[in-house]
mmCIF file of N, CA and C in Angstrom:
data_model
loop_
_atom_site.group_PDB
_atom_site.id
_atom_site.type_symbol
_atom_site.label_atom_id
_atom_site.label_comp_id
_atom_site.label_asym_id
_atom_site.label_seq_id
_atom_site.Cartn_x
_atom_site.Cartn_y
_atom_site.Cartn_z
ATOM 1 N N MET A 1 39.551 -92.356 -105.891
ATOM 2 C CA MET A 1 40.923 -91.352 -106.325
ATOM 3 C C MET A 1 41.811 -91.800 -107.389
ATOM 4 N N LYS A 2 42.232 -91.235 -108.429
ATOM 5 C CA LYS A 2 42.885 -91.703 -109.261
ATOM 6 C C LYS A 2 44.400 -91.966 -109.186
ATOM 7 N N VAL A 3 45.169 -93.116 -109.537
ATOM 8 C CA VAL A 3 46.730 -93.262 -109.522
ATOM 9 C C VAL A 3 46.995 -92.368 -110.179
ATOM 10 N N SER A 4 47.288 -92.527 -111.290
ATOM 11 C CA SER A 4 47.881 -91.462 -112.045
ATOM 12 C C SER A 4 47.717 -90.284 -112.157
ATOM 13 N N GLY A 5 46.732 -89.665 -111.712
ATOM 14 C CA GLY A 5 46.544 -88.017 -111.413
ATOM 15 C C GLY A 5 45.679 -87.764 -110.430
ATOM 16 N N ILE A 6 45.054 -86.413 -110.344
ATOM 17 C CA ILE A 6 44.383 -85.860 -109.274
ATOM 18 C C ILE A 6 42.929 -85.980 -109.907
ATOM 19 N N ASP A 7 41.928 -86.387 -108.920
ATOM 20 C CA ASP A 7 40.894 -86.672 -108.973
ATOM 21 C C ASP A 7 40.153 -85.229 -108.972
ATOM 22 N N SER A 8 39.561 -84.505 -110.068
ATOM 23 C CA SER A 8 39.037 -83.383 -110.503
ATOM 24 C C SER A 8 37.692 -83.195 -109.584
ATOM 25 N N SER A 9 36.891 -84.257 -109.465
ATOM 26 C CA SER A 9 35.675 -84.125 -108.429
ATOM 27 C C SER A 9 36.050 -83.695 -107.126
ATOM 28 N N ALA A 10 37.125 -84.251 -106.635
ATOM 29 C CA ALA A 10 37.178 -83.880 -105.346
ATOM 30 C C ALA A 10 37.635 -82.476 -105.094
ATOM 31 N N ILE A 11 38.328 -82.049 -106.246
ATOM 32 C CA ILE A 11 39.180 -80.735 -106.276
ATOM 33 C C ILE A 11 37.820 -79.503 -106.269
ATOM 34 N N ASP A 12 36.849 -80.047 -107.357
ATOM 35 C CA ASP A 12 35.584 -79.238 -107.565
ATOM 36 C C ASP A 12 34.534 -79.148 -106.247
ATOM 37 N N ALA A 13 34.435 -80.274 -105.506
ATOM 38 C CA ALA A 13 33.680 -80.299 -104.193
ATOM 39 C C ALA A 13 34.633 -79.484 -103.372
ATOM 40 N N MET A 14 35.948 -79.445 -103.231
ATOM 41 C CA MET A 14 36.522 -78.668 -102.017
ATOM 42 C C MET A 14 36.397 -77.130 -102.744
ATOM 43 N N VAL A 15 36.350 -76.693 -104.123
ATOM 44 C CA VAL A 15 36.527 -75.551 -104.619
ATOM 45 C C VAL A 15 34.814 -75.117 -104.130
ATOM 46 N N ALA A 16 34.009 -75.879 -104.249
ATOM 47 C CA ALA A 16 32.469 -75.191 -103.557
ATOM 48 C C ALA A 16 32.369 -75.127 -102.137
ATOM 49 N N GLN A 17 32.980 -75.776 -101.447
ATOM 50 C CA GLN A 17 32.961 -75.554 -100.036
ATOM 51 C C GLN A 17 33.524 -74.480 -99.742
ATOM 52 N N LEU A 18 34.519 -74.143 -100.584
ATOM 53 C CA LEU A 18 35.391 -72.766 -100.051
ATOM 54 C C LEU A 18 34.755 -71.665 -100.520
ATOM 55 N N LYS A 19 33.797 -71.701 -101.679
ATOM 56 C CA LYS A 19 33.257 -70.469 -101.982
ATOM 57 C C LYS A 19 32.189 -70.396 -101.169
ATOM 58 N N ALA A 20 31.319 -71.424 -100.915
ATOM 59 C CA ALA A 20 30.237 -71.344 -99.758
ATOM 60 C C ALA A 20 31.130 -70.737 -98.677
ATOM 61 N N ALA A 21 31.925 -71.343 -97.971
ATOM 62 C CA ALA A 21 32.039 -71.043 -96.552
ATOM 63 C C ALA A 21 32.602 -69.184 -96.763
ATOM 64 N N ALA A 22 33.033 -68.672 -97.932
ATOM 65 C CA ALA A 22 33.712 -67.304 -98.272
ATOM 66 C C ALA A 22 32.182 -66.663 -98.427
ATOM 67 N N ALA A 23 31.236 -67.146 -98.845
ATOM 68 C CA ALA A 23 29.864 -66.324 -99.027
ATOM 69 C C ALA A 23 29.410 -66.059 -97.791
ATOM 70 N N ARG A 24 29.653 -66.994 -96.758
ATOM 71 C CA ARG A 24 28.987 -67.182 -95.530
ATOM 72 C C ARG A 24 30.081 -66.112 -94.529
ATOM 73 N N ALA A 25 30.912 -65.815 -95.069
ATOM 74 C CA ALA A 25 31.949 -64.915 -94.136
ATOM 75 C C ALA A 25 31.808 -63.533 -94.517
ATOM 76 N N GLN A 26 31.614 -63.387 -95.997
ATOM 77 C CA GLN A 26 31.626 -61.979 -96.053
ATOM 78 C C GLN A 26 30.400 -61.095 -95.848
ATOM 79 N N PRO A 27 30.365 -59.991 -94.948
ATOM 80 C CA PRO A 27 29.470 -59.173 -94.524
ATOM 81 C C PRO A 27 28.565 -58.606 -95.455
ATOM 82 N N ALA A 28 27.338 -58.379 -94.924
ATOM 83 C CA ALA A 28 26.392 -57.811 -95.987
ATOM 84 C C ALA A 28 27.187 -56.395 -96.449
ATOM 85 N N ALA A 29 26.384 -56.013 -97.703
ATOM 86 C CA ALA A 29 27.064 -54.607 -97.824
ATOM 87 C C ALA A 29 26.319 -53.439 -96.826
ATOM 88 N N GLY A 30 25.250 -53.612 -96.455
ATOM 89 C CA GLY A 30 24.710 -52.699 -95.441
ATOM 90 C C GLY A 30 24.508 -53.300 -94.196
ATOM 91 N N ALA A 31 25.775 -53.786 -93.511
ATOM 92 C CA ALA A 31 25.629 -54.587 -92.307
ATOM 93 C C ALA A 31 25.034 -53.875 -91.375
ATOM 94 N N GLY A 32 25.308 -52.294 -91.185
ATOM 95 C CA GLY A 32 25.131 -51.410 -90.236
ATOM 96 C C GLY A 32 24.048 -50.905 -90.166
ATOM 97 N N VAL A 33 22.849 -51.061 -90.998
ATOM 98 C CA VAL A 33 21.713 -50.877 -91.030
ATOM 99 C C VAL A 33 20.865 -51.884 -90.773
ATOM 100 N N ALA A 34 19.842 -51.621 -89.504
ATOM 101 C CA ALA A 34 18.946 -52.708 -89.010
ATOM 102 C C ALA A 34 18.231 -53.668 -89.896
ATOM 103 N N SER A 35 17.430 -53.014 -91.083
ATOM 104 C CA SER A 35 16.887 -53.910 -92.143
ATOM 105 C C SER A 35 17.959 -54.151 -93.136
ATOM 106 N N ALA A 36 19.166 -54.364 -92.906
ATOM 107 C CA ALA A 36 19.940 -55.011 -93.872
ATOM 108 C C ALA A 36 19.555 -56.424 -94.526
ATOM 109 N N THR A 37 19.973 -56.518 -95.751
ATOM 110 C CA THR A 37 19.632 -58.027 -96.220
ATOM 111 C C THR A 37 20.597 -58.324 -97.046
ATOM 112 N N SER A 38 21.004 -59.850 -97.087
ATOM 113 C CA SER A 38 22.004 -60.434 -97.654
ATOM 114 C C SER A 38 21.882 -60.431 -99.197
ATOM 115 N N ALA A 39 22.744 -60.832 -100.052
ATOM 116 C CA ALA A 39 22.482 -61.093 -101.671
ATOM 117 C C ALA A 39 21.450 -61.871 -101.793
ATOM 118 N N ALA A 40 20.717 -62.467 -100.867
ATOM 119 C CA ALA A 40 20.003 -63.887 -101.212
ATOM 120 C C ALA A 40 18.799 -63.123 -101.060
ATOM 121 N N GLY A 41 18.521 -61.943 -100.448
ATOM 122 C CA GLY A 41 17.183 -61.170 -100.018
ATOM 123 C C GLY A 41 16.860 -61.601 -98.410
ATOM 124 N N GLN A 42 17.577 -62.400 -97.975
ATOM 125 C CA GLN A 42 17.201 -62.763 -96.432
ATOM 126 C C GLN A 42 17.992 -61.453 -95.522
ATOM 127 N N PRO A 43 17.261 -61.356 -94.313
ATOM 128 C CA PRO A 43 17.776 -60.645 -93.496
ATOM 129 C C PRO A 43 19.128 -60.787 -92.723
ATOM 130 N N ALA A 44 20.091 -60.019 -92.919
ATOM 131 C CA ALA A 44 21.479 -60.228 -92.014
ATOM 132 C C ALA A 44 21.254 -60.371 -91.073
ATOM 133 N N THR A 45 22.024 -61.608 -90.187
ATOM 134 C CA THR A 45 22.033 -61.958 -88.732
ATOM 135 C C THR A 45 23.352 -61.320 -88.216
ATOM 136 N N LYS A 46 23.080 -60.811 -87.171
ATOM 137 C CA LYS A 46 24.007 -60.277 -86.241
ATOM 138 C C LYS A 46 24.759 -61.212 -85.494
ATOM 139 N N VAL A 47 26.171 -61.047 -85.318
ATOM 140 C CA VAL A 47 26.926 -62.038 -84.669
ATOM 141 C C VAL A 47 27.220 -61.576 -83.384
ATOM 142 N N ASP A 48 26.934 -62.206 -82.256
ATOM 143 C CA ASP A 48 27.091 -61.864 -81.002
ATOM 144 C C ASP A 48 28.727 -62.506 -80.777
ATOM 145 N N PHE A 49 29.640 -61.489 -80.356
ATOM 146 C CA PHE A 49 31.079 -61.523 -80.235
ATOM 147 C C PHE A 49 31.271 -62.592 -79.128
ATOM 148 N N SER A 50 30.658 -62.599 -77.871
ATOM 149 C CA SER A 50 30.593 -63.399 -76.997
ATOM 150 C C SER A 50 30.437 -64.845 -77.444
ATOM 151 N N LYS A 51 29.427 -65.172 -78.147
ATOM 152 C CA LYS A 51 29.020 -66.682 -78.409
ATOM 153 C C LYS A 51 29.895 -67.183 -79.583
ATOM 154 N N ALA A 52 30.538 -65.833 -80.615
ATOM 155 C CA ALA A 52 31.490 -66.554 -81.486
ATOM 156 C C ALA A 52 32.848 -66.512 -80.510
ATOM 157 N N LEU A 53 33.342 -65.948 -79.405
ATOM 158 C CA LEU A 53 34.221 -66.069 -79.055
ATOM 159 C C LEU A 53 34.431 -67.672 -78.111
ATOM 160 N N LYS A 54 33.178 -67.999 -77.575
ATOM 161 C CA LYS A 54 33.015 -69.081 -76.938
ATOM 162 C C LYS A 54 32.886 -70.376 -77.840
ATOM 163 N N ALA A 55 32.411 -70.121 -78.856
ATOM 164 C CA ALA A 55 32.362 -70.996 -79.856
ATOM 165 C C ALA A 55 33.721 -71.615 -80.720
ATOM 166 N N SER A 56 34.381 -70.507 -80.897
ATOM 167 C CA SER A 56 35.829 -70.451 -81.348
ATOM 168 C C SER A 56 36.757 -71.266 -80.226
ATOM 169 N N LEU A 57 36.537 -71.003 -78.671
ATOM 170 C CA LEU A 57 37.574 -71.652 -77.692
ATOM 171 C C LEU A 57 37.124 -72.789 -77.420
ATOM 172 N N ASP A 58 35.934 -73.243 -77.700
ATOM 173 C CA ASP A 58 35.263 -74.653 -77.472
ATOM 174 C C ASP A 58 35.737 -75.132 -78.551
ATOM 175 N N ASN A 59 35.767 -75.014 -79.702
ATOM 176 C CA ASN A 59 36.622 -75.852 -81.062
ATOM 177 C C ASN A 59 38.095 -76.098 -80.693
ATOM 178 N N VAL A 60 38.860 -75.142 -80.178
ATOM 179 C CA VAL A 60 40.086 -75.240 -79.791
ATOM 180 C C VAL A 60 40.477 -76.113 -78.884
ATOM 181 N N ALA A 61 39.297 -76.320 -77.730
ATOM 182 C CA ALA A 61 39.467 -77.323 -76.593
ATOM 183 C C ALA A 61 39.192 -78.723 -77.144
ATOM 184 N N SER A 62 38.172 -78.888 -77.978
ATOM 185 C CA SER A 62 37.457 -80.126 -78.325
ATOM 186 C C SER A 62 38.722 -80.748 -79.224
ATOM 187 N N ALA A 63 39.384 -79.859 -80.029
ATOM 188 C CA ALA A 63 40.711 -80.154 -80.875
ATOM 189 C C ALA A 63 41.838 -80.796 -80.034
ATOM 190 N N GLN A 64 41.969 -80.108 -79.090
ATOM 191 C CA GLN A 64 43.092 -80.376 -78.348
ATOM 192 C C GLN A 64 42.619 -81.809 -77.304
ATOM 193 N N SER A 65 41.269 -82.109 -76.732
ATOM 194 C CA SER A 65 41.119 -83.283 -76.243
ATOM 195 C C SER A 65 41.190 -84.498 -77.300
ATOM 196 N N SER A 66 40.678 -84.211 -78.608
ATOM 197 C CA SER A 66 40.561 -85.281 -79.540
ATOM 198 C C SER A 66 41.833 -85.652 -79.525
ATOM 199 N N ALA A 67 42.937 -84.619 -79.751
ATOM 200 C CA ALA A 67 44.262 -85.387 -80.366
ATOM 201 C C ALA A 67 44.852 -85.879 -78.938
ATOM 202 N N ASP A 68 44.538 -85.206 -77.766
ATOM 203 C CA ASP A 68 45.027 -86.013 -76.690
ATOM 204 C C ASP A 68 44.453 -87.498 -76.576
ATOM 205 N N ALA A 69 43.133 -87.733 -76.831
ATOM 206 C CA ALA A 69 42.635 -89.341 -76.920
ATOM 207 C C ALA A 69 43.307 -89.843 -77.956
ATOM 208 N N LEU A 70 43.362 -89.359 -79.471
ATOM 209 C CA LEU A 70 44.142 -90.152 -80.270
ATOM 210 C C LEU A 70 45.706 -90.402 -80.129
ATOM 211 N N GLY A 71 46.293 -89.650 -79.116
ATOM 212 C CA GLY A 71 47.645 -90.057 -78.725
ATOM 213 C C GLY A 71 47.691 -91.051 -77.662
ATOM 214 N N GLN A 72 46.714 -90.918 -76.903
ATOM 215 C CA GLN A 72 46.508 -91.925 -75.669
ATOM 216 C C GLN A 72 46.181 -93.561 -76.335
ATOM 217 N N ARG A 73 44.865 -93.497 -77.349
ATOM 218 C CA ARG A 73 44.646 -94.352 -78.108
ATOM 219 C C ARG A 73 46.302 -95.244 -78.892
ATOM 220 N N PHE A 74 46.722 -94.443 -79.330
ATOM 221 C CA PHE A 74 48.106 -94.538 -80.204
ATOM 222 C C PHE A 74 49.023 -95.324 -79.309
ATOM 223 N N THR A 75 49.365 -94.826 -77.933
ATOM 224 C CA THR A 75 50.614 -95.044 -77.448
ATOM 225 C C THR A 75 50.032 -96.390 -76.301
ATOM 226 N N MET A 76 48.802 -97.029 -76.531
ATOM 227 C CA MET A 76 48.255 -97.990 -75.605
ATOM 228 C C MET A 76 48.089 -99.210 -76.745
ATOM 229 N N GLY A 77 48.424 -98.930 -77.747
ATOM 230 C CA GLY A 77 48.801 -100.004 -78.763
ATOM 231 C C GLY A 77 47.401 -100.087 -79.613
ATOM 232 N N ASP A 78 46.307 -99.075 -79.881
ATOM 233 C CA ASP A 78 45.410 -99.492 -80.496
ATOM 234 C C ASP A 78 45.713 -99.270 -82.060
ATOM 235 N N ASP A 79 45.403 -100.581 -82.500
ATOM 236 C CA ASP A 79 45.750 -100.622 -84.210
ATOM 237 C C ASP A 79 44.959 -99.862 -84.911
ATOM 238 N N SER A 80 43.674 -99.465 -84.894
ATOM 239 C CA SER A 80 42.836 -98.889 -85.580
ATOM 240 C C SER A 80 43.408 -97.164 -85.892
ATOM 241 N N VAL A 81 44.580 -96.570 -85.089
ATOM 242 C CA VAL A 81 44.777 -95.478 -84.902
ATOM 243 C C VAL A 81 46.332 -95.545 -85.599
ATOM 244 N N ASN A 82 46.271 -94.765 -86.561
ATOM 245 C CA ASN A 82 47.485 -94.261 -87.443
ATOM 246 C C ASN A 82 48.440 -93.136 -86.573
ATOM 247 N N LEU A 83 49.759 -93.481 -86.740
ATOM 248 C CA LEU A 83 50.874 -92.351 -86.293
ATOM 249 C C LEU A 83 50.376 -90.849 -87.209
ATOM 250 N N SER A 84 50.239 -91.204 -88.530
ATOM 251 C CA SER A 84 49.749 -89.981 -89.321
ATOM 252 C C SER A 84 48.581 -89.392 -88.398
ATOM 253 N N ASP A 85 47.787 -89.872 -88.500
ATOM 254 C CA ASP A 85 46.353 -89.172 -88.060
ATOM 255 C C ASP A 85 46.588 -88.797 -86.601
ATOM 256 N N VAL A 86 47.459 -89.312 -85.630
ATOM 257 C CA VAL A 86 47.778 -88.736 -84.558
ATOM 258 C C VAL A 86 48.556 -87.434 -84.571
ATOM 259 N N MET A 87 49.764 -87.453 -85.350
ATOM 260 C CA MET A 87 50.346 -86.439 -85.945
ATOM 261 C C MET A 87 49.627 -85.162 -86.285
ATOM 262 N N ILE A 88 48.677 -85.440 -87.315
ATOM 263 C CA ILE A 88 47.772 -84.610 -88.228
ATOM 264 C C ILE A 88 47.123 -83.658 -87.051
ATOM 265 N N SER A 89 46.190 -84.590 -85.936
ATOM 266 C CA SER A 89 45.539 -84.103 -85.070
ATOM 267 C C SER A 89 46.017 -83.229 -84.264
ATOM 268 N N MET A 90 47.440 -83.695 -83.797
ATOM 269 C CA MET A 90 48.154 -82.669 -82.662
ATOM 270 C C MET A 90 48.558 -81.613 -83.426
ATOM 271 N N GLN A 91 49.105 -81.581 -84.920
ATOM 272 C CA GLN A 91 49.201 -80.055 -85.388
ATOM 273 C C GLN A 91 48.365 -79.326 -85.535
ATOM 274 N N LYS A 92 46.808 -79.639 -86.062
ATOM 275 C CA LYS A 92 45.836 -79.101 -85.800
ATOM 276 C C LYS A 92 45.354 -78.419 -84.346
ATOM 277 N N ALA A 93 45.440 -79.137 -83.707
ATOM 278 C CA ALA A 93 45.130 -78.645 -82.152
ATOM 279 C C ALA A 93 46.360 -77.551 -81.805
ATOM 280 N N SER A 94 47.642 -77.784 -82.426
ATOM 281 C CA SER A 94 48.533 -76.690 -82.110
ATOM 282 C C SER A 94 48.556 -75.534 -82.678
ATOM 283 N N ILE A 95 48.004 -75.638 -83.980
ATOM 284 C CA ILE A 95 47.867 -74.616 -84.918
ATOM 285 C C ILE A 95 46.730 -73.618 -84.470
ATOM 286 N N SER A 96 45.434 -74.356 -84.067
ATOM 287 C CA SER A 96 44.469 -73.682 -83.496
ATOM 288 C C SER A 96 44.302 -72.509 -82.238
ATOM 289 N N PHE A 97 45.315 -73.666 -81.213
ATOM 290 C CA PHE A 97 45.864 -72.860 -80.131
ATOM 291 C C PHE A 97 46.792 -71.774 -80.252
ATOM 292 N N GLN A 98 47.787 -71.869 -80.948
ATOM 293 C CA GLN A 98 48.721 -70.630 -81.444
ATOM 294 C C GLN A 98 47.748 -69.525 -82.234
ATOM 295 N N ALA A 99 46.766 -69.939 -82.984
ATOM 296 C CA ALA A 99 46.154 -68.771 -83.581
ATOM 297 C C ALA A 99 45.009 -68.284 -82.391
ATOM 298 N N THR A 100 44.436 -68.947 -81.508
ATOM 299 C CA THR A 100 44.005 -68.138 -79.990
ATOM 300 C C THR A 100 44.675 -67.528 -79.619
ATOM 301 N N LEU A 101 46.080 -67.748 -79.145
ATOM 302 C CA LEU A 101 46.956 -67.247 -78.422
ATOM 303 C C LEU A 101 47.439 -65.731 -79.080
ATOM 304 N N GLN A 102 47.361 -65.837 -80.591
ATOM 305 C CA GLN A 102 47.675 -64.598 -80.993
ATOM 306 C C GLN A 102 46.420 -63.497 -81.035
ATOM 307 N N VAL A 103 45.456 -64.197 -81.118
ATOM 308 C CA VAL A 103 44.250 -63.245 -81.074
ATOM 309 C C VAL A 103 43.976 -62.738 -79.575
ATOM 310 N N ARG A 104 44.449 -63.613 -78.896
ATOM 311 C CA ARG A 104 44.194 -62.798 -77.406
ATOM 312 C C ARG A 104 45.440 -61.796 -76.827
ATOM 313 N N ASN A 105 46.569 -62.220 -77.706
ATOM 314 C CA ASN A 105 47.602 -60.872 -77.794
ATOM 315 C C ASN A 105 47.231 -59.744 -78.228
ATOM 316 N N LYS A 106 46.550 -59.932 -79.105
ATOM 317 C CA LYS A 106 46.086 -58.673 -80.027
ATOM 318 C C LYS A 106 44.962 -57.856 -79.473
ATOM 319 N N VAL A 107 44.307 -58.808 -78.697
ATOM 320 C CA VAL A 107 42.888 -58.132 -77.830
ATOM 321 C C VAL A 107 43.627 -57.339 -76.579
ATOM 322 N N VAL A 108 44.541 -58.051 -75.849
ATOM 323 C CA VAL A 108 45.414 -57.279 -74.585
ATOM 324 C C VAL A 108 45.858 -56.161 -75.314
ATOM 325 N N SER A 109 46.769 -56.034 -76.276
ATOM 326 C CA SER A 109 47.510 -54.974 -76.697
ATOM 327 C C SER A 109 46.587 -53.802 -77.295
ATOM 328 N N ALA A 110 45.116 -54.338 -77.987
ATOM 329 C CA ALA A 110 44.501 -53.093 -78.068
ATOM 330 C C ALA A 110 43.623 -52.395 -76.804
ATOM 331 N N TYR A 111 43.336 -53.392 -75.949
ATOM 332 C CA TYR A 111 42.923 -53.007 -74.690
ATOM 333 C C TYR A 111 43.946 -51.906 -73.836
ATOM 334 N N GLN A 112 45.214 -52.553 -73.808
ATOM 335 C CA GLN A 112 46.251 -51.799 -73.531
ATOM 336 C C GLN A 112 46.478 -50.179 -73.942
ATOM 337 N N GLU A 113 46.422 -50.418 -75.383
ATOM 338 C CA GLU A 113 46.412 -49.019 -76.040
ATOM 339 C C GLU A 113 45.255 -48.400 -75.850
ATOM 340 N N MET A 114 43.963 -48.456 -75.719
ATOM 341 C CA MET A 114 43.017 -48.004 -75.672
ATOM 342 C C MET A 114 42.950 -47.192 -73.714
ATOM 343 N N MET A 115 43.661 -47.915 -73.332
ATOM 344 C CA MET A 115 43.736 -47.412 -71.617
ATOM 345 C C MET A 115 44.765 -46.551 -71.757
ATOM 346 N N ASN A 116 45.626 -46.414 -72.526
ATOM 347 C CA ASN A 116 46.574 -45.243 -72.659
ATOM 348 C C ASN A 116 46.453 -44.157 -73.304
ATOM 349 N N MET A 117 45.044 -43.993 -74.035
ATOM 350 C CA MET A 117 44.777 -42.958 -74.796
ATOM 351 C C MET A 117 44.227 -41.813 -73.727
ATOM 352 N N GLN A 118 44.677 -40.580 -74.303
ATOM 353 C CA GLN A 118 43.712 -39.128 -73.436
ATOM 354 C C GLN A 118 42.952 -38.971 -73.899
ATOM 355 N N VAL A 119 41.987 -38.750 -72.769
ATOM 356 C CA VAL A 119 40.762 -38.464 -72.959
ATOM 357 C C VAL A 119 40.266 -36.807 -73.156
#
């Protein structure tokens, strides 16, 4: 990393990672068709909602447990743990939990709205 300026190679690497993540996140143009293919010509994969939900909840739980473990190590006096690392991991865990909570609230709201619909 350069002291006098920003290291452009790190920025380029981050931009490449963001573009790759965006390409994976965009659905294929014909995702509703059983024989849909992606831009690379490979068959599009279907995402199982329950598996995606479980994976995201597992990520939130692991972020919270790692933040808790770092906090405990810091309070016990472990010299290899910085306060900034502890605070950053706690904020990441908090943000992921808040996002999960908001998604849950939206799902509950949608469920209640559907149950109140006239058939």
